PDB file of C-alpha atoms and ligand atoms in Angstrom:
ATOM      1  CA  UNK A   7      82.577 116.846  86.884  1.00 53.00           C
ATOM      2  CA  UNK A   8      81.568 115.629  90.080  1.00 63.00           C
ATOM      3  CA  UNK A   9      80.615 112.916  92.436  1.00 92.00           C
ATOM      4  CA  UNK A  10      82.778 110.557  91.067  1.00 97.00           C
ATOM      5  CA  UNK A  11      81.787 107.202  91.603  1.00 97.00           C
ATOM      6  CA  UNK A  12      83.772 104.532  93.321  1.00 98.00           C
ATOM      7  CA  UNK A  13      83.015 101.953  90.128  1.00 98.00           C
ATOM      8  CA  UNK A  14      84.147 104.894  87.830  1.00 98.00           C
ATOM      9  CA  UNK A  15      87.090 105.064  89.816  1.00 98.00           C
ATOM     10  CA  UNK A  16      87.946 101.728  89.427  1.00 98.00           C
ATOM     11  CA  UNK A  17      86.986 101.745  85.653  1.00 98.00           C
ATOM     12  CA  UNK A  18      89.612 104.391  85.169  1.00 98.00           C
ATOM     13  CA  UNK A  19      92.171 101.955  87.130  1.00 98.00           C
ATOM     14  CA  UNK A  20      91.420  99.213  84.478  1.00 98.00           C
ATOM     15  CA  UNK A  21      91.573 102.050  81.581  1.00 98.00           C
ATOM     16  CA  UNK A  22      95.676 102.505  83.076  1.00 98.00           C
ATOM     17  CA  UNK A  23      96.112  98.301  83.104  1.00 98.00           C
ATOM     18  CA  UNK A  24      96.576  98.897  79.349  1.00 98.00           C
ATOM     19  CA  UNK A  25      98.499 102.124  79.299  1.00 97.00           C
ATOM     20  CA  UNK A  26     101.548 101.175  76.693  1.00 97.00           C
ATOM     21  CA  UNK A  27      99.377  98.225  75.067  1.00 97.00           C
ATOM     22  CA  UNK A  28      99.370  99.229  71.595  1.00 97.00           C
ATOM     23  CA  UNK A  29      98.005  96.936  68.627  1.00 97.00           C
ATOM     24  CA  UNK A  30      97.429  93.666  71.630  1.00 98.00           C
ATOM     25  CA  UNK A  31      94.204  91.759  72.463  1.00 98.00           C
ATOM     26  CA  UNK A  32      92.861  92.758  75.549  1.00 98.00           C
ATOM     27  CA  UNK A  33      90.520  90.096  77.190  1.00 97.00           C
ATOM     28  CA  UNK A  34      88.760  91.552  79.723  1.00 97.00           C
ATOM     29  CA  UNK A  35      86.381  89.673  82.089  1.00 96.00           C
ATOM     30  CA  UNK A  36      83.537  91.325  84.363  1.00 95.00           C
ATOM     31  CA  UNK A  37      81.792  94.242  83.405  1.00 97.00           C
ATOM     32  CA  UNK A  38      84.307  97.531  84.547  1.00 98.00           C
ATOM     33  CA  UNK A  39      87.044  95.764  83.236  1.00 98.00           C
ATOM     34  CA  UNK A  40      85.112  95.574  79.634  1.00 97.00           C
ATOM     35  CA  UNK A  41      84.994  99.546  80.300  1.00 97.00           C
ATOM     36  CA  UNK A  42      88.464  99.809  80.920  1.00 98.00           C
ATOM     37  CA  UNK A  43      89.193  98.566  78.067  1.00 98.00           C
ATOM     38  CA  UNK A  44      87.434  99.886  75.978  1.00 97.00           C
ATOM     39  CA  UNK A  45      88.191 103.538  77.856  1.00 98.00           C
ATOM     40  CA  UNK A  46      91.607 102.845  77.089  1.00 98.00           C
ATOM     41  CA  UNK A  47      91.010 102.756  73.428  1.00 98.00           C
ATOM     42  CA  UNK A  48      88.697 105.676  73.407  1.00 98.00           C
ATOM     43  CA  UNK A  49      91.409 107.649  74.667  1.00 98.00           C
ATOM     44  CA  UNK A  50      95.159 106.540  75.099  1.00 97.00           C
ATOM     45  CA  UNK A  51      95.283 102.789  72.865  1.00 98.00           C
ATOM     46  CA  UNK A  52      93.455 103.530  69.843  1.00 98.00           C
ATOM     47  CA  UNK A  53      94.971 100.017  68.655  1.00 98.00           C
ATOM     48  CA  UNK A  54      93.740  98.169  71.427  1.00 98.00           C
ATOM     49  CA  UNK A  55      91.552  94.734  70.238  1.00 98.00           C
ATOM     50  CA  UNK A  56      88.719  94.326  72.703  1.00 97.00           C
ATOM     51  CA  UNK A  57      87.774  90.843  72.835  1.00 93.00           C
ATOM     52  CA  UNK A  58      84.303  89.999  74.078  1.00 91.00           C
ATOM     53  CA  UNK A  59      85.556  86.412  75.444  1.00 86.00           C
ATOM     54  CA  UNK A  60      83.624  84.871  72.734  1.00 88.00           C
ATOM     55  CA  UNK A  61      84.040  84.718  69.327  1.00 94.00           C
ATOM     56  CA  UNK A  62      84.147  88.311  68.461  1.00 96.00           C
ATOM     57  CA  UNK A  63      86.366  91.873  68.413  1.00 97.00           C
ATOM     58  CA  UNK A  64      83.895  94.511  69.468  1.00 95.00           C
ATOM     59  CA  UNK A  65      84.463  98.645  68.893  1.00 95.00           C
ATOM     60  CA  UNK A  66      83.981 100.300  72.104  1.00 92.00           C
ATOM     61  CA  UNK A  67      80.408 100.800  70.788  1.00 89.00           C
ATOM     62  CA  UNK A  68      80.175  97.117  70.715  1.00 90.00           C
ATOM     63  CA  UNK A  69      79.829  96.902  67.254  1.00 94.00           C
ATOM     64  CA  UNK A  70      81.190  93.943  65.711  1.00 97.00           C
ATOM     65  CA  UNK A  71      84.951  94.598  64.232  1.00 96.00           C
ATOM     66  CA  UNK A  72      86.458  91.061  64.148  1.00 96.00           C
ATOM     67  CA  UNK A  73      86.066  87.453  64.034  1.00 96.00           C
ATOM     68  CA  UNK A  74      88.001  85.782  67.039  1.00 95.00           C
ATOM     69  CA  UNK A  75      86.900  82.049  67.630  1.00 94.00           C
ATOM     70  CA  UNK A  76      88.206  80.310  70.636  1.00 89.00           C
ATOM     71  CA  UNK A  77      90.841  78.374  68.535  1.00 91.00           C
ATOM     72  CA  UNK A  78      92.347  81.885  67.184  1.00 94.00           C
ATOM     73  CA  UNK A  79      92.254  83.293  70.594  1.00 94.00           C
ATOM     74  CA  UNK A  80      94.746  80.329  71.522  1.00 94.00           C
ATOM     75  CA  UNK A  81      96.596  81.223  68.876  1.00 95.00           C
ATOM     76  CA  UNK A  82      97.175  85.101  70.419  1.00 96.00           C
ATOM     77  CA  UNK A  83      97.715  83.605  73.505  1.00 97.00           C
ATOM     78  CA  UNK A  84     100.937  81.844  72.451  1.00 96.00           C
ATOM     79  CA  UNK A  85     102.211  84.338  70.688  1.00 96.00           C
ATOM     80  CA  UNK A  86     101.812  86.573  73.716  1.00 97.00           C
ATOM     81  CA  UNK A  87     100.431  89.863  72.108  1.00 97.00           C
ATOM     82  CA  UNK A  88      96.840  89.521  74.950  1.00 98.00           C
ATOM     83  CA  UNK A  89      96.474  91.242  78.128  1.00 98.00           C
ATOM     84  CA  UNK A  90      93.621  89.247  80.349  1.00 98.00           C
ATOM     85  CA  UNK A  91      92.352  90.397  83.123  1.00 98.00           C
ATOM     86  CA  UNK A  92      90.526  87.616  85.276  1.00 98.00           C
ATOM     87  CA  UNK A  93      88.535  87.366  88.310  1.00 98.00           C
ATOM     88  CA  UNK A  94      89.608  85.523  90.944  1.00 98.00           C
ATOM     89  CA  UNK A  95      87.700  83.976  93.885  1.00 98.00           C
ATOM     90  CA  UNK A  96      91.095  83.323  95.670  1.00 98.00           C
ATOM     91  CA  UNK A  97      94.149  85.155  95.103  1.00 98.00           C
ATOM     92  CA  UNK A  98      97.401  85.010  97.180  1.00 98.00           C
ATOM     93  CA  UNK A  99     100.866  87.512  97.948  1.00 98.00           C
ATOM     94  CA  UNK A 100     102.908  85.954  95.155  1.00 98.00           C
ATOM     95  CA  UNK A 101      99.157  86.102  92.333  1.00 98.00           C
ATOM     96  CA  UNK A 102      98.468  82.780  92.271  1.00 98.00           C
ATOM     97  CA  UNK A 103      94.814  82.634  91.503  1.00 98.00           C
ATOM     98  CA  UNK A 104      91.894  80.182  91.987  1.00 98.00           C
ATOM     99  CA  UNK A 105      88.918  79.902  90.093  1.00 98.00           C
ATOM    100  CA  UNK A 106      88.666  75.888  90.362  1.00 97.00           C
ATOM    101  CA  UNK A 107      87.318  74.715  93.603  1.00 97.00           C
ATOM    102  CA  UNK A 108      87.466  75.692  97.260  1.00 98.00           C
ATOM    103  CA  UNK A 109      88.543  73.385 100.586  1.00 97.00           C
ATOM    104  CA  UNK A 110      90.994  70.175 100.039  1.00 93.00           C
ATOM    105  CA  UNK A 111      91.123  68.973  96.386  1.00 87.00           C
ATOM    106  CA  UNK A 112      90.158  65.532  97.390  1.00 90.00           C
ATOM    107  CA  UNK A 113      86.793  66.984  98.636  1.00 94.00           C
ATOM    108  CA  UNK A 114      86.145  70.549  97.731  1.00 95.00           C
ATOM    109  CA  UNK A 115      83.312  72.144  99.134  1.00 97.00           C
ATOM    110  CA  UNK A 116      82.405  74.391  96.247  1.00 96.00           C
ATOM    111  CA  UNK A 117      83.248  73.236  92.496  1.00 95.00           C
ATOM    112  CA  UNK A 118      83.686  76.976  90.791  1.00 96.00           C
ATOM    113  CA  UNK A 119      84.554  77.519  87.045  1.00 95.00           C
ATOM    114  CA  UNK A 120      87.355  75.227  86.492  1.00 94.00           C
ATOM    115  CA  UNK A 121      90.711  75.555  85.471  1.00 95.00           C
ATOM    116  CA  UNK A 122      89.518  77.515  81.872  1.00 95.00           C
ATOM    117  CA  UNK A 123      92.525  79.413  80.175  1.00 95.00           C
ATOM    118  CA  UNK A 124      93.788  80.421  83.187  1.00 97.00           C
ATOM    119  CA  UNK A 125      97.440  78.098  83.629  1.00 97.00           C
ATOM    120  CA  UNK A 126      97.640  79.327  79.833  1.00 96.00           C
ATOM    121  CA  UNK A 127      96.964  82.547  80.149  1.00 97.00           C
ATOM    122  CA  UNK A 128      99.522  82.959  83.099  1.00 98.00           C
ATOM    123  CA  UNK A 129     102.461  81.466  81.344  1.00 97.00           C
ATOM    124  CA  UNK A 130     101.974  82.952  78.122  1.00 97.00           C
ATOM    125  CA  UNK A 131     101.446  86.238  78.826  1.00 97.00           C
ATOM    126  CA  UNK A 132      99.963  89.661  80.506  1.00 98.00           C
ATOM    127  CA  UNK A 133      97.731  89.037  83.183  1.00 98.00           C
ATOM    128  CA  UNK A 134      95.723  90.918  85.584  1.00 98.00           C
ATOM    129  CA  UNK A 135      93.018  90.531  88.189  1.00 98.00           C
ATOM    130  CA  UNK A 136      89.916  91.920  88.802  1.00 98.00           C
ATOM    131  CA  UNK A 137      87.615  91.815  92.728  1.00 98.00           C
ATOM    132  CA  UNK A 138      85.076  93.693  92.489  1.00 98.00           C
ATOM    133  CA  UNK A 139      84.731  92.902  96.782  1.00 98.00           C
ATOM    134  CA  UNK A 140      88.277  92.939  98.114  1.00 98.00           C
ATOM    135  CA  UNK A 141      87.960  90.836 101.610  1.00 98.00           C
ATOM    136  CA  UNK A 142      90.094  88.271 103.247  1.00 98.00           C
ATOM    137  CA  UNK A 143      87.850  85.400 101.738  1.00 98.00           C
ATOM    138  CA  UNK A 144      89.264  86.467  98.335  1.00 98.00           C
ATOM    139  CA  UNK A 145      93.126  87.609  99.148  1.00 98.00           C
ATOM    140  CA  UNK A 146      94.169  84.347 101.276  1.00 98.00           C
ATOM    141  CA  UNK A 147      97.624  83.238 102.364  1.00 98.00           C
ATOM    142  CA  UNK A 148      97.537  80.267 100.055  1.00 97.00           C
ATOM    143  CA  UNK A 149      94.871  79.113  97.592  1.00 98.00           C
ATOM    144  CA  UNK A 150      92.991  75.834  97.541  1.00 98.00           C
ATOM    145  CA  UNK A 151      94.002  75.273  94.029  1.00 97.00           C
ATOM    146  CA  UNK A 152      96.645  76.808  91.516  1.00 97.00           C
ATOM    147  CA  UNK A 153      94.226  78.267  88.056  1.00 97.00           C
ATOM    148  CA  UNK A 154      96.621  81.144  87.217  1.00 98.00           C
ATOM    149  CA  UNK A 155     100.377  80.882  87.922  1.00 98.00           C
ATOM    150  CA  UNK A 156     101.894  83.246  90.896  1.00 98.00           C
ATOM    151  CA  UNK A 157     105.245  84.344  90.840  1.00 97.00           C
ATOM    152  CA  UNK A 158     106.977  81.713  93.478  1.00 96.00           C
ATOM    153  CA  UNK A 159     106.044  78.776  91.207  1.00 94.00           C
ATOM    154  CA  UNK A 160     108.124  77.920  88.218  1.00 73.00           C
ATOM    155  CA  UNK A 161     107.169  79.778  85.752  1.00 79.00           C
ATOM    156  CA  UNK A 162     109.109  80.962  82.166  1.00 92.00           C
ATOM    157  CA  UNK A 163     110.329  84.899  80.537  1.00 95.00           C
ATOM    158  CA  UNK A 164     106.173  85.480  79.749  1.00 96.00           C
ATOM    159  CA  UNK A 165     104.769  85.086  83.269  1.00 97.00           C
ATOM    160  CA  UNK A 166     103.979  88.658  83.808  1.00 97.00           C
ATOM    161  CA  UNK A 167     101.223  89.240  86.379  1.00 98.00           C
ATOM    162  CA  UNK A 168     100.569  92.807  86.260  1.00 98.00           C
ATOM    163  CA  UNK A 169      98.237  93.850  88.598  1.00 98.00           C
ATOM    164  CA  UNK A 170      95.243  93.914  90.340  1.00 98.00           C
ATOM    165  CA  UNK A 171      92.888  96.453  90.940  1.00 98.00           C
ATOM    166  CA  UNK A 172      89.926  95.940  93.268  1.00 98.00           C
ATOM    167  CA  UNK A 173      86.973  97.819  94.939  1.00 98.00           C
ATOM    168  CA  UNK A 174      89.397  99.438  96.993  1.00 98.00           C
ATOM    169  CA  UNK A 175      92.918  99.716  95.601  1.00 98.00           C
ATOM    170  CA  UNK A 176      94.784  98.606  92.897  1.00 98.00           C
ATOM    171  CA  UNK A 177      97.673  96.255  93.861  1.00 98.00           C
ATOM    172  CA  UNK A 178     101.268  95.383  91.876  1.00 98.00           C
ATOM    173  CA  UNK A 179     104.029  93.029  92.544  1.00 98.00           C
ATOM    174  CA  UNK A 180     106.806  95.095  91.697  1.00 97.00           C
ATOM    175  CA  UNK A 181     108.554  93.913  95.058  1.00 97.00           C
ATOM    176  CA  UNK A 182     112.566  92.117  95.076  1.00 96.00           C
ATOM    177  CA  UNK A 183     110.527  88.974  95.916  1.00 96.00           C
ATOM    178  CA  UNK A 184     107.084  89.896  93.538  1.00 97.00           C
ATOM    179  CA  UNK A 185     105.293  89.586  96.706  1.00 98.00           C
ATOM    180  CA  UNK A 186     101.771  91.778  96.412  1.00 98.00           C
ATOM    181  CA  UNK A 187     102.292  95.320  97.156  1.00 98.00           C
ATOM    182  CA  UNK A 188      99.495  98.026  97.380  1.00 98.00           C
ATOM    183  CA  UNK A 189     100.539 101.315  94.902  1.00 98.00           C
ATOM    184  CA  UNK A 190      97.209 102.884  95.360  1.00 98.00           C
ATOM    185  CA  UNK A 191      94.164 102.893  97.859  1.00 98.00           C
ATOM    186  CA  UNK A 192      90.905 104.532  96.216  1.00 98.00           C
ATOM    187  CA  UNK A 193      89.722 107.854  97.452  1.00 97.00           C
ATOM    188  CA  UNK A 194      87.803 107.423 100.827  1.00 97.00           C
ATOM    189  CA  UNK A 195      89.716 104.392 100.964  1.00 98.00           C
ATOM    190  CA  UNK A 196      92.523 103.585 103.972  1.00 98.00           C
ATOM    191  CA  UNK A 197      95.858 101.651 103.709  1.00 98.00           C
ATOM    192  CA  UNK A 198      94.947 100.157 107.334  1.00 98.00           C
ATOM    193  CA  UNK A 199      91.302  99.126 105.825  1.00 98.00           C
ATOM    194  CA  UNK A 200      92.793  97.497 102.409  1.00 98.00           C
ATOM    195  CA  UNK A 201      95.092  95.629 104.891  1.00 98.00           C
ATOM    196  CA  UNK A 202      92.554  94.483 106.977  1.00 98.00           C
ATOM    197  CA  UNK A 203      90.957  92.856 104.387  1.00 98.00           C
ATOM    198  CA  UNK A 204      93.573  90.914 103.348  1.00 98.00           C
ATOM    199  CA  UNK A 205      94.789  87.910 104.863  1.00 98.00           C
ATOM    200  CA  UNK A 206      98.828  88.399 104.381  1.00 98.00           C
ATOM    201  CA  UNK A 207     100.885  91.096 104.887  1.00 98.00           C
ATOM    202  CA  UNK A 208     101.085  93.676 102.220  1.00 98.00           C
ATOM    203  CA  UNK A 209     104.197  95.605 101.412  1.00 97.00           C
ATOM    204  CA  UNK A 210     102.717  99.538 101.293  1.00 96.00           C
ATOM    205  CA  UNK A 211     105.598 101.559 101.341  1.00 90.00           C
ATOM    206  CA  UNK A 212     104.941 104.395  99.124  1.00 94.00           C
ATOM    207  CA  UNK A 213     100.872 104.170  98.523  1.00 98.00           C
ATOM    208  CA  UNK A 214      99.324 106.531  96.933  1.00 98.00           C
ATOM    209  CA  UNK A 215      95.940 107.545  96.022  1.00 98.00           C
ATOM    210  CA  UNK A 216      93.941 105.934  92.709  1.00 98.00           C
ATOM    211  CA  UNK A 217      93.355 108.967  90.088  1.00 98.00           C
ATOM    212  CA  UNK A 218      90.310 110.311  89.401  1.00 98.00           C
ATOM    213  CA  UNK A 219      88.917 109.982  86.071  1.00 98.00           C
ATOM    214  CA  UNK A 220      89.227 112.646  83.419  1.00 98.00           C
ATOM    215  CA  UNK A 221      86.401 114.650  82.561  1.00 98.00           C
ATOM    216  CA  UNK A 222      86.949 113.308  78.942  1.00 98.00           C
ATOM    217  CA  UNK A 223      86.794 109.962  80.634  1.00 98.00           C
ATOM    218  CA  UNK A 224      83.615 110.911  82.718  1.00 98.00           C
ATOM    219  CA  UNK A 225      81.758 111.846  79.547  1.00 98.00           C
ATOM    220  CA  UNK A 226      82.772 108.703  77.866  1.00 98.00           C
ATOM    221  CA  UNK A 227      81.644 106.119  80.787  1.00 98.00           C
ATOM    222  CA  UNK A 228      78.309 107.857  81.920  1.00 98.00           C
ATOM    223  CA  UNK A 229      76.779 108.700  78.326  1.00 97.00           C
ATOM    224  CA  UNK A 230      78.691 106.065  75.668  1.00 96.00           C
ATOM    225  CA  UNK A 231      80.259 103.651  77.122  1.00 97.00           C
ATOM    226  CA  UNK A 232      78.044 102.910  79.994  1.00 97.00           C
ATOM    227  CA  UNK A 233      74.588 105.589  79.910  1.00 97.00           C
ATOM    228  CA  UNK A 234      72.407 102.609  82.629  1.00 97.00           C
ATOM    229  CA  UNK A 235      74.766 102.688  84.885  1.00 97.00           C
ATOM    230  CA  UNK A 236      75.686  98.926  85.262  1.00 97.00           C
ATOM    231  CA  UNK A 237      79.081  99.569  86.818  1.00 98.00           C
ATOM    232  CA  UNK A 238      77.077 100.451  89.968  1.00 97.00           C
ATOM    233  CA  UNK A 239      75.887  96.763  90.655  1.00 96.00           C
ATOM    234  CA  UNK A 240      79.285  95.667  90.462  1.00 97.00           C
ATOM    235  CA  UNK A 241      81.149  97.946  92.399  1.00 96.00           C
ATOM    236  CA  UNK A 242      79.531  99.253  95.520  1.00 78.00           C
ATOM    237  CA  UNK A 243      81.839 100.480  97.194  1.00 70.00           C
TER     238      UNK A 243
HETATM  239  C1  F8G B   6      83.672  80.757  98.129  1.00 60.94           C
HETATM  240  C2  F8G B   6      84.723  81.554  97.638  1.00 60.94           C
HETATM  241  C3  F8G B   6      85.842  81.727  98.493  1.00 60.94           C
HETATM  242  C4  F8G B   6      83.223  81.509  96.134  1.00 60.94           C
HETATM  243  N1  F8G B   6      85.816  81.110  99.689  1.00 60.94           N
HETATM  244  N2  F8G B   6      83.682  80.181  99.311  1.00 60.94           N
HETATM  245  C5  F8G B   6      81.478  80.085  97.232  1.00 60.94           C
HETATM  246  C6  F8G B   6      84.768  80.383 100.068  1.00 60.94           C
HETATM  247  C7  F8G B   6      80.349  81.104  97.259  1.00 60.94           C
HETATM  248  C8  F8G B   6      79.245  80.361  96.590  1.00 60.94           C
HETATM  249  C9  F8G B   6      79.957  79.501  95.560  1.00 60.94           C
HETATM  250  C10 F8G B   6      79.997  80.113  94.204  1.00 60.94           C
HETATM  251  C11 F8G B   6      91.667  81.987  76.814  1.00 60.94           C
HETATM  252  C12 F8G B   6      90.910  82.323  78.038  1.00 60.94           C
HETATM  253  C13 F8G B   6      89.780  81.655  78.432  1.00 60.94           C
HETATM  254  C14 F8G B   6      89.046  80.751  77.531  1.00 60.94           C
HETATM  255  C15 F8G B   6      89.690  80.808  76.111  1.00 60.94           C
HETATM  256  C16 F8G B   6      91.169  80.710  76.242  1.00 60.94           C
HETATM  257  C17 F8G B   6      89.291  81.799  79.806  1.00 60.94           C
HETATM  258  C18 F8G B   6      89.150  79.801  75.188  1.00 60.94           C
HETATM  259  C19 F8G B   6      87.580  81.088  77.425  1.00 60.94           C
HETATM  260  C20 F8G B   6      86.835  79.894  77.923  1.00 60.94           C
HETATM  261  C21 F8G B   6      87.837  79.002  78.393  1.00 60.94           C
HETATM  262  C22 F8G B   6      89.186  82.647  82.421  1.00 60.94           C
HETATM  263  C23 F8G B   6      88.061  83.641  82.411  1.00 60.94           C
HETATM  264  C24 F8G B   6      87.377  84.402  84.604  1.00 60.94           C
HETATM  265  C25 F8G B   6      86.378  84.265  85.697  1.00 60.94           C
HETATM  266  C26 F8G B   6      85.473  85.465  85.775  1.00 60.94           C
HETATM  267  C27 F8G B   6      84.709  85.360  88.055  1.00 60.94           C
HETATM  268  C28 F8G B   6      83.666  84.871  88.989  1.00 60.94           C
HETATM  269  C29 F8G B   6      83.654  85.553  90.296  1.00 60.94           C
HETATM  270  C30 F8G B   6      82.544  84.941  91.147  1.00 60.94           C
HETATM  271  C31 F8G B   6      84.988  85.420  91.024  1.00 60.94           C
HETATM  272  C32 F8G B   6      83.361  87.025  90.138  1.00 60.94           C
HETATM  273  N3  F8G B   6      86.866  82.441  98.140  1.00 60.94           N
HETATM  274  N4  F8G B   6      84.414  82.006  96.413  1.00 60.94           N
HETATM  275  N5  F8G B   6      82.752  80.753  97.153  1.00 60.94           N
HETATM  276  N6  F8G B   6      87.262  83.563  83.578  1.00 60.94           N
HETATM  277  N7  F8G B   6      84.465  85.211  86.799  1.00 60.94           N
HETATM  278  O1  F8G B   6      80.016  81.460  98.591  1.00 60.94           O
HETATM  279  O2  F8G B   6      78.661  79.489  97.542  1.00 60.94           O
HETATM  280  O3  F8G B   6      81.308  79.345  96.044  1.00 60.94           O
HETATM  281  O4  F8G B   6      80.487  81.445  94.406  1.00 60.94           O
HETATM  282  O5  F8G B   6      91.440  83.301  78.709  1.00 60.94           O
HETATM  283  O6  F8G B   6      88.380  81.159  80.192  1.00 60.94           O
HETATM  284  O7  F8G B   6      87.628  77.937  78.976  1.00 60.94           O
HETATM  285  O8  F8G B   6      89.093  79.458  78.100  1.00 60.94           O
HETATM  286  O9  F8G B   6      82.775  83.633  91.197  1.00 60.94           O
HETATM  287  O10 F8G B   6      81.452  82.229  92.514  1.00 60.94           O
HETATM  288  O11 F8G B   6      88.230  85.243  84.659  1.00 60.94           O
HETATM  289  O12 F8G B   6      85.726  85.870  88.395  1.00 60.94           O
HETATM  290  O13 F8G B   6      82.418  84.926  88.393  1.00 60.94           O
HETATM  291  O14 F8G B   6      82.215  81.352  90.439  1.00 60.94           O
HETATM  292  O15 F8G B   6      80.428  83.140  90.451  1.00 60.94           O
HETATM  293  O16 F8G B   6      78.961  82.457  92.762  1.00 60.94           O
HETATM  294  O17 F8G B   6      80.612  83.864  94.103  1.00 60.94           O
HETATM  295  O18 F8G B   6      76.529  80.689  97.593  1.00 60.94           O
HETATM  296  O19 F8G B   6      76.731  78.514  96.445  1.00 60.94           O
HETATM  297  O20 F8G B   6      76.840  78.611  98.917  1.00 60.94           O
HETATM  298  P1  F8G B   6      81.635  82.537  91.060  1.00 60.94           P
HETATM  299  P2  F8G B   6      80.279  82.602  93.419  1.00 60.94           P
HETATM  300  P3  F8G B   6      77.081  79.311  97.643  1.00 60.94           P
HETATM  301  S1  F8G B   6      90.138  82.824  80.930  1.00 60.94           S
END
């Protein structure tokens, strides 16, 4: 197929976040992270559990497989057998993540979401981030407040943050120090542009380029998964 979409791109990136999951919870947040998901269990993780962040397990269809109330879902998260991929309106090079508040604690100048499960999430168990705009207002040197735990703070053997993927590449920490490095920039995309929009230093030493989906995985996203097209408004480029 052609004219592959830079949102389908990126859903395809999310569909590989869970590559190895198996029978775990995956709690995706934002629209083409649902798709991931639920990509992933269309073709490669036929066990995967697709949590709609309520109360429920959804098919890829969205049809109602499961009852998962808030108190079970804390539950899963302590055993450790979830996979969450948040937003993040800050994020910095060792994936500490902010969804609280922006400017000094004392007097923020924007109150965001809160705290929510992120600390939990972080310490308990697989965690990933999704920007759907990848610019230097988002990946910051250090973040106003600590939601999700990065790698330089103390953390214990569950901490695993995995990756991130954004508009424009998708982003590991699989460095001696866990400090963010870029693995793949999107087609179109430029290591020099991904860098420029971030506010630290990346390490890019061997960067490749995101894959393409499937055609298997075309068909699924445009008529299934996805048939209106929603993935455009959050990915625009
Ligand atoms: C900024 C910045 C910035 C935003 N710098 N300014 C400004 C400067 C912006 C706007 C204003 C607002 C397990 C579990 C849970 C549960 C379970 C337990 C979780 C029970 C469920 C419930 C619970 C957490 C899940 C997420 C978040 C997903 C997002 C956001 C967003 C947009 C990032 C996309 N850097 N940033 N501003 N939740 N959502 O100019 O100014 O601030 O900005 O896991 O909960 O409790 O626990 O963010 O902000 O993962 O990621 O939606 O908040 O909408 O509107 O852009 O315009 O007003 O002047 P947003 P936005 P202004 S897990």
């Amino acid at each position: 197929m052609s004219d592959v979409t830079r949102a389908e791109i990126c859903v395809a990136a999310c569909a590989d976040l869970f590559a190895g999951a198996g029978e775990t919870l995956a709690s995706p947040m934002g629209l083409v992270p649902s798709l991931g998901a639920r990509l992933a269990r269309l073709t490669t993780e036929p066990d995967l559990l697709v949590s709609d962040g309520e109360a429920f397990l959804l098919t890829p269809e969205s049809t109602v497989e499961g009852w998962l109330p808030y108190r079970k879902v804390f539950d899963v998260v302590a055993h450790g057998r979830r996979h969450v991929v948040m937003g993040a309106n800050q994020v910095d090079r060792f994936g500490n993540q902010n969804i609280s508040a922006i400017g000094d604690h004392a007097r923020p100048t924007r109150q965001l979401l809160g705290f929510r499960g992120a600390p939990g999430n972080t310490i308990n168990h697989r965690t990933s981030y999704w920007v759907p705009k990848h610019g230097t207002r988002v990946f910051v040197e250090k973040v106003d407040v600590v939601s999700g735990v990065g790698y330089d703070r103390a953390v214990g053997p569950f901490h695993d943050i995995h990756r991130v993927v954004t508009n424009l590449a998708v982003l590991d920490f699989a460095t001696p120090d866990h400090a963010m490095r870029l693995v793949s920039v999107h087609p179109g995309v430029s290591v020099d542009e991904v860098q420029q929009q971030t506010s630290f230093p990346l390490v890019a030493g061997n960067v490749t380029e995101t894959r393409l989906p499937t055609d298997e995985e075309l068909e699924l996203i445009r008529t299934r998964l996805d048939p209106d097209a929603k993935r455009d408004r959050e990915v625009r480029s």
